[in-house]
Coordinates of C-alpha atoms in Angstrom, one line a residue:
X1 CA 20.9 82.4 -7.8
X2 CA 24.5 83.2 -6.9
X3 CA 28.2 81.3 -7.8
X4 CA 31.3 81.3 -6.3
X5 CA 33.0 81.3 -9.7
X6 CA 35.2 84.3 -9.2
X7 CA 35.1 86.1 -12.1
X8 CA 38.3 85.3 -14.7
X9 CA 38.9 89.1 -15.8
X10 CA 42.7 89.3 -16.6
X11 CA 43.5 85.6 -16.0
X12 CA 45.9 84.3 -17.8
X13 CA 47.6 81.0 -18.7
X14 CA 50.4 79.8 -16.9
X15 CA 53.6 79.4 -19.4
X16 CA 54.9 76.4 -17.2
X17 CA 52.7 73.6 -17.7
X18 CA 52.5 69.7 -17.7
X19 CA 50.6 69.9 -20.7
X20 CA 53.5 72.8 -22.6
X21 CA 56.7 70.8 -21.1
X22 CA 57.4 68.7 -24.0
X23 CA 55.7 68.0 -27.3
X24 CA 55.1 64.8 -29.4
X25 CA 53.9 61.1 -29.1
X26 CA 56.8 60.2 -26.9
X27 CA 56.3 62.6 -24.8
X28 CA 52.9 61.5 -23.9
X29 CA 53.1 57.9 -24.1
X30 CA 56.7 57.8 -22.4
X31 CA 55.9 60.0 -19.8
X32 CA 56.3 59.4 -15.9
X33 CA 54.0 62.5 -15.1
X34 CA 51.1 61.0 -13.1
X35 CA 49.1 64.1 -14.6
X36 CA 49.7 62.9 -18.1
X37 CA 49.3 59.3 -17.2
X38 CA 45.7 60.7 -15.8
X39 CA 45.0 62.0 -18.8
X40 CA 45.6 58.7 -20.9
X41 CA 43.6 57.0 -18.4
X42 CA 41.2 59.4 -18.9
X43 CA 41.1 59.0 -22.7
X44 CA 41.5 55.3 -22.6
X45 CA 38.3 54.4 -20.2
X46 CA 35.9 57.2 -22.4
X47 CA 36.2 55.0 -25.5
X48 CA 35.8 52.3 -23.2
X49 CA 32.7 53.8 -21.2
X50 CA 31.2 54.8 -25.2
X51 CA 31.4 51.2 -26.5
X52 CA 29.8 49.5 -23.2
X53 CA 27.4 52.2 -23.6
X54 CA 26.5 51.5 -27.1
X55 CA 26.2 47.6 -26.2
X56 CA 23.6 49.2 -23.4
X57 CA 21.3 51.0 -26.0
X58 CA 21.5 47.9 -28.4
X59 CA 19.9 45.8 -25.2
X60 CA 17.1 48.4 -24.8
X61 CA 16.2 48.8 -28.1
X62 CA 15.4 44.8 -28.0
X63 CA 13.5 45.5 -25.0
X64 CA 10.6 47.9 -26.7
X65 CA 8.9 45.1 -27.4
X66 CA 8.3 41.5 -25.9
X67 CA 9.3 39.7 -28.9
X68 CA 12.7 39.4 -29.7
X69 CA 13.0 41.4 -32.8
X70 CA 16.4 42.9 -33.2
X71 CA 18.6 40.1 -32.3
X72 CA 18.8 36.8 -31.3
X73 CA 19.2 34.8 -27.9
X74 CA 22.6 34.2 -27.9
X75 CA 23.6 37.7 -29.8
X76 CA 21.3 39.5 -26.8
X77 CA 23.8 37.3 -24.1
X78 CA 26.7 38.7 -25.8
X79 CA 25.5 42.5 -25.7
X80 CA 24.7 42.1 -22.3
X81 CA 27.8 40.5 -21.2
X82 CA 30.1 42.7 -23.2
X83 CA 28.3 45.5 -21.4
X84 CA 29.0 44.7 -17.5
X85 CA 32.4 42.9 -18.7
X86 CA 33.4 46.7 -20.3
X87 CA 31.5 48.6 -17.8
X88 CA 32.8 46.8 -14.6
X89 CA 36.4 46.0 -15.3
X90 CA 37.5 48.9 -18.2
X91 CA 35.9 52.1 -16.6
X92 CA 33.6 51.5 -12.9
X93 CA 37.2 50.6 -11.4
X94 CA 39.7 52.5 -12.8
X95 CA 37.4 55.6 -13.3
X96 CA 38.1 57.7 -10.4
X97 CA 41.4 56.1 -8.7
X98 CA 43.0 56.2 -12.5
X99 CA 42.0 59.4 -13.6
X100 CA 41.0 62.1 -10.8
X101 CA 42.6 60.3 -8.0
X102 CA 46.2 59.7 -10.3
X103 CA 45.9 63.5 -11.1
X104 CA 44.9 64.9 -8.0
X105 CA 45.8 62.6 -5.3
X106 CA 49.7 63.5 -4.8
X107 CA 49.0 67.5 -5.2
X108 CA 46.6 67.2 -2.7
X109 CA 49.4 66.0 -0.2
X110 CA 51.4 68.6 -1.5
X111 CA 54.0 65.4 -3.1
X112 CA 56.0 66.1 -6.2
X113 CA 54.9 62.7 -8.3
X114 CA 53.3 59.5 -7.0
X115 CA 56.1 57.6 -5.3
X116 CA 56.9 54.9 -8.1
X117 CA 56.2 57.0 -11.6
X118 CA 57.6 54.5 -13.8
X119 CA 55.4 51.8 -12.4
X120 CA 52.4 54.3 -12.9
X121 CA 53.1 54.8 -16.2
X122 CA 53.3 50.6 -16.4
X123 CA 50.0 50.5 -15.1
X124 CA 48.7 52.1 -17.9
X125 CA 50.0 49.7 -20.3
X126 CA 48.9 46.8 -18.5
X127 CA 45.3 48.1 -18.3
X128 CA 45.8 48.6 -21.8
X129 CA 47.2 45.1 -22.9
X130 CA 44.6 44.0 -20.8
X131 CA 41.9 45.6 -22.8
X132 CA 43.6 44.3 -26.1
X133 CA 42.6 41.1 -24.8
X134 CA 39.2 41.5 -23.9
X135 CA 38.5 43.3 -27.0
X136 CA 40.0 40.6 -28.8
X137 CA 37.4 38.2 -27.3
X138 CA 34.7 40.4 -28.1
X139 CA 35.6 41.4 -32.0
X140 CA 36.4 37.4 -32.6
X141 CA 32.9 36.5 -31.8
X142 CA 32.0 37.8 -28.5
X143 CA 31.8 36.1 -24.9
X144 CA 28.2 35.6 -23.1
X145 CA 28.9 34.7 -19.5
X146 CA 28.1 37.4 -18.4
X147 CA 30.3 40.1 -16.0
X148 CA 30.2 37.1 -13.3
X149 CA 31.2 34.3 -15.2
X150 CA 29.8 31.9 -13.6
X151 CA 30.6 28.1 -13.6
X152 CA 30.0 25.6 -15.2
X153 CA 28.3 27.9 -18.0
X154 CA 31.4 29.3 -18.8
X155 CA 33.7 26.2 -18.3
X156 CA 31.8 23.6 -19.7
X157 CA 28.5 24.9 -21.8
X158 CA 29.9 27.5 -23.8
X159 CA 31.6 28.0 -27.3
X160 CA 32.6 31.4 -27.0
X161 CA 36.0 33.4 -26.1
X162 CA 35.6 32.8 -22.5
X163 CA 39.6 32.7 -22.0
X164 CA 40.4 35.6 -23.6
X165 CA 38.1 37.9 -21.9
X166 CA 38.7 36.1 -18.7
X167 CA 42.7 36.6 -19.4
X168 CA 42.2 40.2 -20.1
X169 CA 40.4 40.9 -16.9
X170 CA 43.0 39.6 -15.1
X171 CA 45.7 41.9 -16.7
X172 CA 43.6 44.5 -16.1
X173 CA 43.5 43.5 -12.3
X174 CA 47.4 44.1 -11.7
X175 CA 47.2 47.4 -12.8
X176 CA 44.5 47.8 -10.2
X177 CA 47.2 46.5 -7.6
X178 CA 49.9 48.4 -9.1
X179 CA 48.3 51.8 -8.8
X180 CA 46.7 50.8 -4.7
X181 CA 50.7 50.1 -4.3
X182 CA 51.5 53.2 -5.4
X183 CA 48.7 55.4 -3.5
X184 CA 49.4 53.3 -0.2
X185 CA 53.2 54.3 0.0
X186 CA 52.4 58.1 -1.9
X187 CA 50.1 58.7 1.1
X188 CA 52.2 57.3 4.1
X189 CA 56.1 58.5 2.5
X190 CA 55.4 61.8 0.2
X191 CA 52.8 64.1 2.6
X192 CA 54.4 67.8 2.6
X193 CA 55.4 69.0 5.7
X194 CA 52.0 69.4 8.1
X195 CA 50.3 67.2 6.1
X196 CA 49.2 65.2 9.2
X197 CA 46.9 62.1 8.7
X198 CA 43.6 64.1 10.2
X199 CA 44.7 67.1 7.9
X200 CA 44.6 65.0 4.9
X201 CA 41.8 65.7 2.5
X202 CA 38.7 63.1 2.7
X203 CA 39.2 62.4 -0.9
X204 CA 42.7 61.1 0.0
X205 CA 41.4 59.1 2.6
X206 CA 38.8 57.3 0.5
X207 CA 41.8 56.8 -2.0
X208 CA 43.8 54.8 0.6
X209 CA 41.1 52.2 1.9
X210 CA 40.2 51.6 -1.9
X211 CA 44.0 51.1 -2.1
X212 CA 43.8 48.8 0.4
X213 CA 41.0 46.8 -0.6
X214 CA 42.2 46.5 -4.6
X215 CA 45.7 44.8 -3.4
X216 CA 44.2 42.9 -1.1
X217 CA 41.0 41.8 -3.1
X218 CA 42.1 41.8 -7.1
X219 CA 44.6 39.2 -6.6
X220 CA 41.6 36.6 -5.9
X221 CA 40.1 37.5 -8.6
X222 CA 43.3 37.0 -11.0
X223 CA 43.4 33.7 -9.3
X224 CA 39.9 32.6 -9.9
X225 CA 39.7 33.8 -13.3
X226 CA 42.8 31.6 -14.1
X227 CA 41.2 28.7 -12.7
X228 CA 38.4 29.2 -15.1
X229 CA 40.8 29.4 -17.6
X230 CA 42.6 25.5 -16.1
X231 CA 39.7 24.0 -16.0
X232 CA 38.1 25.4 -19.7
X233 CA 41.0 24.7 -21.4
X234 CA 42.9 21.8 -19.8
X235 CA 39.7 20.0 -18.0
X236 CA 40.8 19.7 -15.1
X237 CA 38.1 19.5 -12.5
X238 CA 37.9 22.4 -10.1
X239 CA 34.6 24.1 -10.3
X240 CA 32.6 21.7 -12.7
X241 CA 30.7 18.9 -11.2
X242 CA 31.4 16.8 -13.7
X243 CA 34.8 16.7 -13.4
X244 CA 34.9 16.4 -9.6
X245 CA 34.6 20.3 -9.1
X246 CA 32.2 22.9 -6.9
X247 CA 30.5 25.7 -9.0
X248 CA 29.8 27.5 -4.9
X249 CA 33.6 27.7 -4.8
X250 CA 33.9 30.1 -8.0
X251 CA 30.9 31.9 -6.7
X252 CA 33.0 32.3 -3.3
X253 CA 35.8 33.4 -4.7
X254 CA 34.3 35.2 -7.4
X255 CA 32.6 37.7 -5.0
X256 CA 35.1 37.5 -2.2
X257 CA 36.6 39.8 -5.0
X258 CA 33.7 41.2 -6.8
X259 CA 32.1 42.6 -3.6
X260 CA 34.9 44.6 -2.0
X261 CA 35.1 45.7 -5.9
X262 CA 31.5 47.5 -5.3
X263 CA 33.2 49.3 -2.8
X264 CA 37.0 49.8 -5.2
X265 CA 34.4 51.7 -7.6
X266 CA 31.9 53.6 -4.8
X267 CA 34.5 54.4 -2.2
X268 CA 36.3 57.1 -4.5
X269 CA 33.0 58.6 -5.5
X270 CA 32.7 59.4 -1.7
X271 CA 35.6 60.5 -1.6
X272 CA 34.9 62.9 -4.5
X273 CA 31.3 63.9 -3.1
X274 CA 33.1 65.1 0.4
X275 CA 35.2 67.3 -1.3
X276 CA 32.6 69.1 -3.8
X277 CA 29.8 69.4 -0.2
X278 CA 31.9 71.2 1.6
X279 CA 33.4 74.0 -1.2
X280 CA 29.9 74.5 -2.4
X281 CA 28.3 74.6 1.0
X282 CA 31.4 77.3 1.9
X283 CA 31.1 75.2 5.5
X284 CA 33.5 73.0 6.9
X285 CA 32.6 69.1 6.8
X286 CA 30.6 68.0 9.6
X287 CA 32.2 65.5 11.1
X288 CA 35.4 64.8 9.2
X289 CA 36.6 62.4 11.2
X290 CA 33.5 60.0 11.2
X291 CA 33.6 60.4 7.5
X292 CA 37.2 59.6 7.1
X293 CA 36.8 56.5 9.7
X294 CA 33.4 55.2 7.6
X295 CA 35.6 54.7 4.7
X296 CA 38.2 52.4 6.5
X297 CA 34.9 50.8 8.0
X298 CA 33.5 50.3 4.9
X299 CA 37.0 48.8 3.5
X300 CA 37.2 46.4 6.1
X301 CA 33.4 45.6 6.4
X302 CA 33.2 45.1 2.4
X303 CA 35.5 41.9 2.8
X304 CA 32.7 40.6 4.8
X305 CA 29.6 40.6 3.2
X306 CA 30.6 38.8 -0.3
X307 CA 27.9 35.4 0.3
X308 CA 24.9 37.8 0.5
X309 CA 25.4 36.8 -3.3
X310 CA 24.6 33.8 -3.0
X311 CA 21.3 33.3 -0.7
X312 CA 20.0 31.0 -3.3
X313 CA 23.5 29.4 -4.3
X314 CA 22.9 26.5 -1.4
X315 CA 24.7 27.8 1.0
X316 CA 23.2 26.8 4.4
X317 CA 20.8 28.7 6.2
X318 CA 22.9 30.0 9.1
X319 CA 25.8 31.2 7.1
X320 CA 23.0 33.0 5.3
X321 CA 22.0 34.7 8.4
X322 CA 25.4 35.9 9.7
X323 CA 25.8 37.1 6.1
X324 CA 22.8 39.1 6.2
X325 CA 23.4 40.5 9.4
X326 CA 26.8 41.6 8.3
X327 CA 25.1 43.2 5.1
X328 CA 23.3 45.4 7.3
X329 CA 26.2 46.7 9.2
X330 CA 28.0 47.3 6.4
X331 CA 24.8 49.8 5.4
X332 CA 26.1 52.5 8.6
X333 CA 29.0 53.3 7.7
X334 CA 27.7 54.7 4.3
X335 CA 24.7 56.1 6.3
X336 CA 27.3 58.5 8.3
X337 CA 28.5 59.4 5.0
X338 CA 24.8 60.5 3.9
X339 CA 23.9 62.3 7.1
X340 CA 27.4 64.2 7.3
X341 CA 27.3 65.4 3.8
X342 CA 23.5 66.6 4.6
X343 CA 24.2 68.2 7.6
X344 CA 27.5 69.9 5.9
X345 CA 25.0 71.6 3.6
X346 CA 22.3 72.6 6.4
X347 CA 22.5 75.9 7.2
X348 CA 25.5 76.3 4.9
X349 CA 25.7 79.2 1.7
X350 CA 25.2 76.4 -0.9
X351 CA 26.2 77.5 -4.6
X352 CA 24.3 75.0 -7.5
X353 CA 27.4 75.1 -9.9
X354 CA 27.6 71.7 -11.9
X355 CA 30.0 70.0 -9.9
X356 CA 27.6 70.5 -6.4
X357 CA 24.4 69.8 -8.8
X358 CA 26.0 66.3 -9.4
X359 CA 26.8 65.8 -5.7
X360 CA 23.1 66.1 -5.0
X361 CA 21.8 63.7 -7.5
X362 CA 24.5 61.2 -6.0
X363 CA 23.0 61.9 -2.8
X364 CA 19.7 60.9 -3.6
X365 CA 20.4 58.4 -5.9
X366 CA 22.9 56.5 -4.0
X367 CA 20.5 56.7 -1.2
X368 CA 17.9 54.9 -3.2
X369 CA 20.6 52.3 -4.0
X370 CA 21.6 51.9 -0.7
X371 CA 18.5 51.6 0.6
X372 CA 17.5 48.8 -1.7
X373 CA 20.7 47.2 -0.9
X374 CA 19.1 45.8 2.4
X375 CA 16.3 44.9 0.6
X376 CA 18.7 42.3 -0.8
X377 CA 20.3 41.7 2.4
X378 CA 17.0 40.4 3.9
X379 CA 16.6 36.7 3.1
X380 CA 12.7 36.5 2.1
X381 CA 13.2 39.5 -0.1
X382 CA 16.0 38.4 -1.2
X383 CA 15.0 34.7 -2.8
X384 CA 12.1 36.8 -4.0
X385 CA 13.7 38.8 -6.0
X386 CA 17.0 37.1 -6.9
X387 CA 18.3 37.4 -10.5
X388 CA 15.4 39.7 -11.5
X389 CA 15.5 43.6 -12.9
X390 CA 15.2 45.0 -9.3
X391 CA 19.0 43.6 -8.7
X392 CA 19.6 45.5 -12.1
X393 CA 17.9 48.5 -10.8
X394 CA 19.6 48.3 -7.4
X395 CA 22.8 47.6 -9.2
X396 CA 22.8 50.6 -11.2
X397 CA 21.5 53.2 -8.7
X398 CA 24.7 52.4 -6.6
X399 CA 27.0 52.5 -9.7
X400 CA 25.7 54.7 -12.4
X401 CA 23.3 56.9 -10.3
X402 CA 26.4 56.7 -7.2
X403 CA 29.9 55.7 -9.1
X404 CA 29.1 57.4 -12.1
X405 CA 27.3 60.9 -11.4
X406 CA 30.4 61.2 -8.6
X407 CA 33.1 60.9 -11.7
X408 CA 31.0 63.4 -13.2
X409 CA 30.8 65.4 -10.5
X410 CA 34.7 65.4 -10.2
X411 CA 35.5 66.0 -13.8
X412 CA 33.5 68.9 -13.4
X413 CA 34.8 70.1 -10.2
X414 CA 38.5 69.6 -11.4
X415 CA 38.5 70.2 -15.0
X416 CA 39.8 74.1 -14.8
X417 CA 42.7 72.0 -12.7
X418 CA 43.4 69.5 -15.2
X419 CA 42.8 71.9 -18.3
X420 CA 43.2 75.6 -17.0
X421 CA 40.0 76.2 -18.5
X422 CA 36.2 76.4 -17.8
X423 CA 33.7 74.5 -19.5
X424 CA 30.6 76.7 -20.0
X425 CA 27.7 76.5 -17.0
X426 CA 24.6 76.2 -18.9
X427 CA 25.1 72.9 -21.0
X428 CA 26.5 71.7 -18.3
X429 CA 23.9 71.9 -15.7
X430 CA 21.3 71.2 -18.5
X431 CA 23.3 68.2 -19.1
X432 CA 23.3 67.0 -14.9
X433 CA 19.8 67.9 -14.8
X434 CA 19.3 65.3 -18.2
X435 CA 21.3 62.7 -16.6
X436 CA 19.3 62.7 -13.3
X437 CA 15.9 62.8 -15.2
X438 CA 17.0 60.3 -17.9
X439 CA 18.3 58.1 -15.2
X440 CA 15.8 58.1 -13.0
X441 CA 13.2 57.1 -15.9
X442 CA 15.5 53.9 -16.9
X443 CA 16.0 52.5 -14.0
X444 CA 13.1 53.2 -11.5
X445 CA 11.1 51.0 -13.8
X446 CA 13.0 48.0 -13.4
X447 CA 12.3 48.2 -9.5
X448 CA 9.1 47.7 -10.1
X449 CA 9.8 44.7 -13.1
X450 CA 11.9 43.2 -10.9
X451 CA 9.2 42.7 -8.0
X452 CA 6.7 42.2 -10.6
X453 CA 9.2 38.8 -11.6
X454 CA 10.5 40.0 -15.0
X455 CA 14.2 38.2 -14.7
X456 CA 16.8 40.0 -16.3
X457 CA 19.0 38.3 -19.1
X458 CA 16.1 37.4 -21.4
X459 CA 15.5 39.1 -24.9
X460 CA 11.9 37.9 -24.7
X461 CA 9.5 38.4 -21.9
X462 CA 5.3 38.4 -21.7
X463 CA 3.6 41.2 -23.4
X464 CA 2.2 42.8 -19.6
X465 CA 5.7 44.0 -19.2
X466 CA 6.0 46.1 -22.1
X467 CA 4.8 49.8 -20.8
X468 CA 7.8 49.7 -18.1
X469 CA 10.5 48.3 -20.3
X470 CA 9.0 51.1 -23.0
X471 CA 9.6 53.6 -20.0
X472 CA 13.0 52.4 -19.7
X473 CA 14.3 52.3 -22.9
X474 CA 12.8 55.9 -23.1
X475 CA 15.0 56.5 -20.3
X476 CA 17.7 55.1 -21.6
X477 CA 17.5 57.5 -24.9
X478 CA 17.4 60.5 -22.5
X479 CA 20.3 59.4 -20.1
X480 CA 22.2 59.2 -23.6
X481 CA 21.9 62.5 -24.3
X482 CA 22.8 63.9 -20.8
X483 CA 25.7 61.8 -21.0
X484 CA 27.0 62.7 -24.1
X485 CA 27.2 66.3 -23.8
X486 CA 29.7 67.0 -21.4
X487 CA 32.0 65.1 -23.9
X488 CA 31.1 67.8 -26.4
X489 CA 31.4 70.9 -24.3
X490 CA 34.4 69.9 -22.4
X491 CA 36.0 69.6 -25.9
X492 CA 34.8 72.6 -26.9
X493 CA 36.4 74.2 -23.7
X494 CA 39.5 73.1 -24.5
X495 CA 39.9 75.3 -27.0
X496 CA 37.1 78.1 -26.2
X497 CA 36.9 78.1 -22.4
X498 CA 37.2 80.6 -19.9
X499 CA 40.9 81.0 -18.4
X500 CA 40.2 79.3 -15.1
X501 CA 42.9 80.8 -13.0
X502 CA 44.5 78.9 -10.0
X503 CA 41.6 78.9 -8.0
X504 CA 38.3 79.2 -9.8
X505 CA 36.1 77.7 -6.7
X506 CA 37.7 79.1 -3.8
X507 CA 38.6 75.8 -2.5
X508 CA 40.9 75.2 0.3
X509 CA 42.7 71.7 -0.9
X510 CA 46.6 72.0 -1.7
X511 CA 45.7 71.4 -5.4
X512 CA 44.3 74.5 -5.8
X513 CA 47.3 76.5 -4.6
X514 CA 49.3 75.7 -7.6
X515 CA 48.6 76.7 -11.0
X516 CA 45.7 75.8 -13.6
X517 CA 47.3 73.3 -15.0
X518 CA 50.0 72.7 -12.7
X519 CA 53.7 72.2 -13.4
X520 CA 55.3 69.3 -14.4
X521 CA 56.3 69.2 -10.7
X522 CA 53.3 70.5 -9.5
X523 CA 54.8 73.1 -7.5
X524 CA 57.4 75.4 -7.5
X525 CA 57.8 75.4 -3.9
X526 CA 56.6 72.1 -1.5
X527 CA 53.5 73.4 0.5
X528 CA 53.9 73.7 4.3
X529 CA 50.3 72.9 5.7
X530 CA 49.3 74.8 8.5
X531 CA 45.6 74.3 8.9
X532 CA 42.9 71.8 8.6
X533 CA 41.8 70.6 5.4
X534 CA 38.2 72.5 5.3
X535 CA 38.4 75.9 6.9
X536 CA 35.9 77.4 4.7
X537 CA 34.9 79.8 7.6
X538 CA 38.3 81.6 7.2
X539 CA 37.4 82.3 3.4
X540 CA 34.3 82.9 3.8
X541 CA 34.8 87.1 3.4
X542 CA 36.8 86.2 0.6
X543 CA 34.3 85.1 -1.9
X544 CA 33.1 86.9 -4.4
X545 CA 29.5 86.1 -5.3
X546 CA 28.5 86.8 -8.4
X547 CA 25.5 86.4 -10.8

């Protein structure tokens, strides 16, 4: 098997860094670097990502058996709701946007600093306040609404901090809005000179229609959150029944929002996955601009499709059908994606580092999410298997197997970028080959629970269930452990790694013309882009393979 690592005799690191420019607390927590602010993001949503996953082990552990051992009812509703409240709003969305795209996005345009710093670095503290009050919810006692909070349960039936995690949610949304500002007018104001629109990087491009969608979208959630919070704590009547209200209006608004949000945290995983195909394939993208198009599609289509939640919410049949429809179109857009990246890699001189060995397990596993998607989309399948475990499997296949494995596979990919060093191969394609396998045996299962009726949500469930939900907990033990490691040997890197150099991958995007790790300013002279964004051809010769 060959690499395209080139090999990092006589490397050394730069003496001008972001990470060397200044010392101390301040420094850090003060800064307007977007790299730094990356990097607290970065921090911020693995603590984050290690509590909702702890919450997730608790759950299956319950699970071995039918009976409900470990915890009670109401203890069980609060793991899982802490879980997908955690998981969804503290690191699925922010993940990539906050992290990879705030650290990558304006070098790949060859731009100095986002175009508002100082509101960048005020996102961060609003995510963070934000957090504070969700956390707050959940050490006080917990919330069990659920991610969706849906009314009247959490208006009218429930004793627990509903406000407070709602309140911290929505926070957490306007620093969502504030970072799409600042990538919308970054991208249109701050390209280097030749940066044309069709020269700019794919991963930008999925960048700016998530941008789009989480200014757009995220305000309706802050809105409907804070009418959950009217009507719990001032009773005024505008989703409960009871008190003249309609519980299909929160679930209207509620995934007006919460779809297009599938889409805030998928779309920058594509964008990720089109930049890793390509360098590892040493081929230029098939297709770039049906790529970059899709994920405008996709944007626009996502705002579209939001009642295909609610097939067995009462809303009437026709709507139902138009909604379904839509839900299928929506599905072609991510299909180009799929066939483009494949046929980038046909024929092409594919290199199985880590990062590339992540974008195939998001291939195939976002595929299988995908796929299962229409499932959902088609009415009689869809009141079939409504609020069962194959919505949890298809749920996670598109976020964990798709959202997730892509952040992986872009922490790999630009890690010697962020850090100027290399984490070592071995753990870390044990560790991608773990995840895949460990995923693959939680969450396949619950396909087949779901069809077989098992509903998800319940601590308790007959005994004929047990083998798969054994399976999955399994699963879930050996997902754990693929997970986990890349937090111990990227440390470890820090400190022991390989000197990257600029360029470790041979990849063509501006970022990697610059430094490992960059500047303060990222570079000491603006880029002038001459070329397309993927000319792999032209470096072909260069490469050296070794290994």
């Amino acid at each position: 098997m060959s690499t395209a690592t080139v090999a990092p005799a006589a490397l050394e690191m730069p003496a001008d860094t972001y990470l060397n420019s200044s010392f101390g607390i301040k420094s850090w927590f003060l800064t307007k670097d977007h790299k730094r602010i990356a990097m607290l993001y970065l921090v911020s949503i693995t603590l984050f990502f290690l509590f909702g996953g702890t919450m997730a082990i608790l759950m299956r552990l319950e699970l071995l058996t039918p009976a409900g051992d470990l915890f009670q009812s109401d203890t069980y509703n609060k793991l899982f709701s802490m879980h997908g409240i955690v998981m969804v709003f503290f690191f699925l969305v922010p993940s990539i946007p906050a992290t990879i795209g705030n650290f990558v996005l304006p070098m790949m345009i060859g731009a100095r600093d986002l175009a508002f710093p100082k509101i960048n670095l005020a996102s961060w503290y609003i995510f963070m306040i934000g957090a504070c009050f969700t956390f707050s919810a959940i050490i006080s006692g917990g919330v069990d609404t659920g991610w969706t909070f849906y009314t009247p349960l959490s208006t009218q039936y429930l004793n627990t901090h509903v406000i407070a995690a709602a309140l911290g949610i929505m926070i957490a949304g306007f620093a969502s809005i504030f970072t799409g500002l600042n990538f919308i007018v970054t991208t249109h104001r701050m390209r280097a000179p030749g940066m044309t629109w069709f020269r700019l990087p794919l991963f930008v491009w999925s960048q700016y229609a998530v941008s789009v969608v989480m200014v757009l979208a995220t305000p309706v959630l802050a809105i409907t959150l804070l009418l959950v919070a009217v009507e719990r704590g001032f009773h005024i009547g505008i989703f409960n029944p009871q008190l003249g209200g309609d519980p299909v209006l929160f679930q209207h608004m509620f995934w007006f929002y919460s779809h297009p949000a599938v889409y805030i945290m998928i779309l920058p995983g594509f964008g990720v996955i089109s930049e890793i195909i390509p360098c590892f394939s040493r081929k230029r993208i098939f297709g770039y601009s049906a790529v970059a198009f899709s994920s405008m599609a996709i944007g626009v289509f996502g705002f579209l499709v939001w009642a295909h939640h609610m097939f067995v919410a009462g809303i009437s049949t026709y709507s139902a059908l138009v909604f379904s429809l839509l839900s299928f179109i929506v599905a072609i857009p991510s299909a180009i994606k799929v066939f483009n990246w494949t046929a980038t890699m046909y024929k092409g001189s594919i290199h199985f580092d880590t990062p590339m060995l992540y974008a195939i397990a998001f291939i195939g596993l976002f595929t299988i999410g995908g796929l299962t998607g229409l499932f959902l989309a088609s009415l009689g399948v869809d009141v079939h298997v409504t609020a069962t475990y194959f919505v949890v499997a298809h749920f996670h296949y598109v976020m964990v197997g798709g959202m997730l494995v892509a952040y992986l596979a872009g922490l790999h990919f630009w890690w010697p970028k962020m850090t100027g060093r290399m984490y070592p191969e071995p753990p870390a394609k044990l560790s991608a080959l773990i995840t895949f396998i460990g995923f693959n045996l939680t969450f396949f299962p619950q396909f087949v629970l779901g069809y077989m009726g098992m509903p998800r949500r319940y601590h308790v469930y007959p005994p004929e269930f047990q083998v798969l939900n054994v399976l999955s907990t399994a699963g879930a033990s050996v997902l754990a452990v693929g997970l986990l490691m890349p937090m111990f040997y990227m440390l470890w890197s820090l400190k022991y790694g390989e000197i990257a150099g600029n360029n470790p991958y041979r990849a063509t995007g501006l970022e990697w013309q610059t430094t490992s790790p960059p500047p303060t300013h990222n570079f000491h002279e603006t880029p002038i882009v001459t070329q397309e964004a993927y000319d792999y051809e032209s470096l072909t010769e260069e490469v050296e393979v070794v290994g």
